[in-house]
């Protein structure tokens, strides 16, 4: 993109977007460490994921302050305005994803004390892995202003929804087979739901990429492939 | 900004419109083949870098360019369904009023400044009618309360912002339908500017207002539609909201976001 005549304006926009990327990096790490703590039954690591969430929250606050300052001082228009609106939105999405990662770590702490439900754990890892990749791509798409990649991410969220629906059925089955699995499966289900929600926030980041580039949010509302509300055991 | 619903550019029934307008100063062309529709009872702003032809275009609308000998105009401008070339220029300017960058009241009383137009156009039969007209124009110019007790003092003794509102009242006094304003706030402080903007907001209820401004924010605040000129060409014209949030042309984008275009 062309440079602004007032070069400080460019520096401001670059600084804000650098914060977004830093925040994105922390959130990616939070997901992957929360899942590593879960797989390796590492209480200490789970604890440290929970502790690191405040750094993510602080970055969101910083981004909002910077965005407010740019609006007040530079009255951004057109693409500049969309960038500023997007950083506010994207940082909120990242903050939510960070919260879900913290929740994963919290439940990991509880699950470590229980009997392992092997297959369910593996499926949960695959789901988390998929969302982690989506987030990584969403941040790349954000930096590159890559609409095609953003659209790809949005369509991949349907796969995440499908995986989540599959997991939900699996958990029901496990619980019906052996009532001793109920507590563990409930925790695993909440974790799966958290990861599925992360996917929604990643999708919203991808939508912001499209908004920055085209000035419009993708029009057709995605039909959520959540069939669990109609599930009959 | 104004409400989104108020901002749709309507090309139906333009109050005044240009087709294939070219303007030359001597051999040098300043405006190239401009088509522009201006709708009634709304504010249209003209923006663009210095020298892009905004003032030249504006001056064509009430044939002020006739007074510049080197200036020649071709193409057509239709005002109320008729070529402006077919109007008597003095009569045309009473229906298409103009306010300039620098407030330029006559060195006469406030009253006489406003009464000048109606007098020369023979719009009133007696002093009573003239009084009413002056009061009405000063009210529409949002300064009646400030000056009603000193109508006899000279207009040039007012503050800059008051002088500019007096000039607007003077322009309104001949009951024009279109008001042209060429950077009406550039010589004013922020308070006086805000007062003029508030006034423009009121004027759009009764007039077709066309304003040239160098302030992006002013264009965004006061106008429903915006035309962006660049090197004498009309690059983009549309709803102000669209121009300032998501313009179609990269040159518009560069200009309004303050990039080197
Ligand atoms: N009286 C004149 N004689 C010769 N050339 C002129 C005259 N008036 C304007 N021009 C030229 O015509 C072009 C358009 O000028 P114009 O005043 O319309 O620009 P503008 O967009 O109003 O600029 P600004 O924002 O600086 O007022 C410029 O190149 C200018 O030098
Ligand atoms: Mg000018």
CSV table of N, CA, C and O in Angstrom, one decimal, chain A residues 1-6 9 75 77-82 214-216, chain B residues 216-217 242-247 250 253-254 256-261:
chain,number,residue,atom,x,y,z
A,1,UNK,N,0.8,-1.2,0.0
A,1,UNK,CA,0.0,0.0,0.0
A,1,UNK,C,0.9,1.2,0.0
A,1,UNK,O,2.0,1.2,0.5
A,2,UNK,N,0.4,2.3,-0.6
A,2,UNK,CA,1.1,3.6,-0.6
A,2,UNK,C,1.3,4.1,0.8
A,2,UNK,O,0.5,3.8,1.7
A,3,UNK,N,2.3,4.9,1.0
A,3,UNK,CA,2.6,5.5,2.3
A,3,UNK,C,1.7,6.7,2.5
A,3,UNK,O,1.4,7.4,1.5
A,4,UNK,N,1.5,7.0,3.8
A,4,UNK,CA,0.8,8.3,4.1
A,4,UNK,C,1.8,9.4,3.9
A,4,UNK,O,3.0,9.3,4.1
A,5,UNK,N,1.2,10.6,3.7
A,5,UNK,CA,2.1,11.8,3.6
A,5,UNK,C,2.6,12.1,5.0
A,5,UNK,O,3.8,12.4,5.2
A,6,UNK,N,1.8,11.9,6.0
A,6,UNK,CA,2.2,12.0,7.4
A,6,UNK,C,2.8,10.6,7.8
A,6,UNK,O,2.0,9.7,8.1
A,9,UNK,N,1.6,8.5,10.8
A,9,UNK,CA,0.4,7.7,10.7
A,9,UNK,C,0.7,6.3,10.3
A,9,UNK,O,0.1,5.3,10.8
A,75,UNK,N,-8.3,10.8,12.6
A,75,UNK,CA,-9.6,10.7,11.9
A,75,UNK,C,-9.5,9.8,10.6
A,75,UNK,O,-9.6,10.3,9.5
A,77,UNK,N,-9.9,7.3,7.5
A,77,UNK,CA,-11.0,7.1,6.5
A,77,UNK,C,-10.7,5.9,5.7
A,77,UNK,O,-9.6,5.4,5.7
A,78,UNK,N,-11.7,5.4,5.0
A,78,UNK,CA,-11.6,4.3,4.0
A,78,UNK,C,-10.8,3.1,4.6
A,78,UNK,O,-11.0,2.7,5.7
A,79,UNK,N,-9.7,2.7,3.9
A,79,UNK,CA,-9.0,1.5,4.3
A,79,UNK,C,-8.4,1.7,5.7
A,79,UNK,O,-8.4,0.8,6.5
A,80,UNK,N,-7.9,2.9,6.0
A,80,UNK,CA,-7.4,3.2,7.3
A,80,UNK,C,-8.4,2.9,8.4
A,80,UNK,O,-8.1,2.4,9.5
A,81,UNK,N,-9.6,3.4,8.1
A,81,UNK,CA,-10.7,3.3,9.1
A,81,UNK,C,-11.0,1.8,9.3
A,81,UNK,O,-11.2,1.3,10.4
A,82,UNK,N,-11.0,1.0,8.2
A,82,UNK,CA,-11.3,-0.4,8.3
A,82,UNK,C,-10.2,-1.1,9.0
A,82,UNK,O,-10.5,-2.1,9.8
A,214,UNK,N,-12.0,-5.6,1.0
A,214,UNK,CA,-13.2,-5.3,0.1
A,214,UNK,C,-14.1,-4.3,0.7
A,214,UNK,O,-14.9,-3.7,-0.1
A,215,UNK,N,-14.0,-4.0,1.9
A,215,UNK,CA,-15.0,-3.0,2.5
A,215,UNK,C,-16.3,-3.6,2.9
A,215,UNK,O,-17.2,-3.0,3.4
A,216,UNK,N,-16.4,-4.9,2.6
A,216,UNK,CA,-17.7,-5.6,3.0
A,216,UNK,C,-17.4,-6.9,3.7
A,216,UNK,O,-16.5,-7.6,3.4
B,216,UNK,N,-11.6,17.3,4.7
B,216,UNK,CA,-12.2,16.0,4.5
B,216,UNK,C,-13.4,15.8,5.5
B,216,UNK,O,-14.4,15.3,5.2
B,217,UNK,N,-13.0,16.2,6.8
B,217,UNK,CA,-14.0,15.9,7.9
B,217,UNK,C,-15.2,16.8,7.7
B,217,UNK,O,-16.3,16.4,7.9
B,242,UNK,N,-20.2,6.4,1.4
B,242,UNK,CA,-19.4,5.5,0.6
B,242,UNK,C,-18.0,6.0,0.3
B,242,UNK,O,-17.0,5.3,0.4
B,243,UNK,N,-18.0,7.3,-0.2
B,243,UNK,CA,-16.7,7.8,-0.6
B,243,UNK,C,-15.7,7.8,0.6
B,243,UNK,O,-14.5,7.5,0.4
B,244,UNK,N,-16.2,8.0,1.8
B,244,UNK,CA,-15.3,8.1,3.0
B,244,UNK,C,-15.0,6.8,3.6
B,244,UNK,O,-14.1,6.6,4.4
B,245,UNK,N,-15.8,5.8,3.4
B,245,UNK,CA,-15.6,4.5,4.0
B,245,UNK,C,-15.0,3.5,3.0
B,245,UNK,O,-14.2,2.7,3.3
B,246,UNK,N,-15.5,3.5,1.8
B,246,UNK,CA,-15.1,2.5,0.8
B,246,UNK,C,-15.1,3.0,-0.6
B,246,UNK,O,-16.0,2.6,-1.4
B,247,UNK,N,-14.3,4.0,-1.0
B,247,UNK,CA,-14.4,4.5,-2.3
B,247,UNK,C,-14.0,3.5,-3.4
B,247,UNK,O,-13.3,2.6,-3.1
B,250,UNK,N,-9.0,4.1,-6.7
B,250,UNK,CA,-7.8,4.2,-5.9
B,250,UNK,C,-7.3,5.6,-5.7
B,250,UNK,O,-6.7,5.9,-4.7
B,253,UNK,N,-9.2,7.0,-2.9
B,253,UNK,CA,-8.7,6.4,-1.7
B,253,UNK,C,-7.4,7.0,-1.2
B,253,UNK,O,-7.3,7.4,0.0
B,254,UNK,N,-6.5,7.2,-2.1
B,254,UNK,CA,-5.2,7.8,-1.8
B,254,UNK,C,-5.4,9.2,-1.2
B,254,UNK,O,-4.8,9.6,-0.3
B,256,UNK,N,-8.2,10.7,0.1
B,256,UNK,CA,-8.9,10.9,1.4
B,256,UNK,C,-8.2,10.3,2.6
B,256,UNK,O,-8.4,10.7,3.7
B,257,UNK,N,-7.3,9.3,2.3
B,257,UNK,CA,-6.6,8.7,3.4
B,257,UNK,C,-5.2,9.4,3.6
B,257,UNK,O,-4.5,9.0,4.4
B,258,UNK,N,-5.0,10.5,2.8
B,258,UNK,CA,-3.8,11.2,3.0
B,258,UNK,C,-2.5,10.5,2.5
B,258,UNK,O,-1.5,10.6,3.1
B,259,UNK,N,-2.7,9.7,1.4
B,259,UNK,CA,-1.5,9.1,0.9
B,259,UNK,C,-1.1,9.9,-0.4
B,259,UNK,O,-1.9,10.6,-1.0
B,260,UNK,N,0.2,9.7,-0.7
B,260,UNK,CA,0.7,10.3,-1.9
B,260,UNK,C,0.1,9.7,-3.1
B,260,UNK,O,0.3,8.5,-3.3
B,261,UNK,N,-0.7,10.4,-3.9
B,261,UNK,CA,-1.5,9.8,-5.0
B,261,UNK,C,-0.8,9.9,-6.3
B,261,UNK,O,0.1,10.7,-6.5
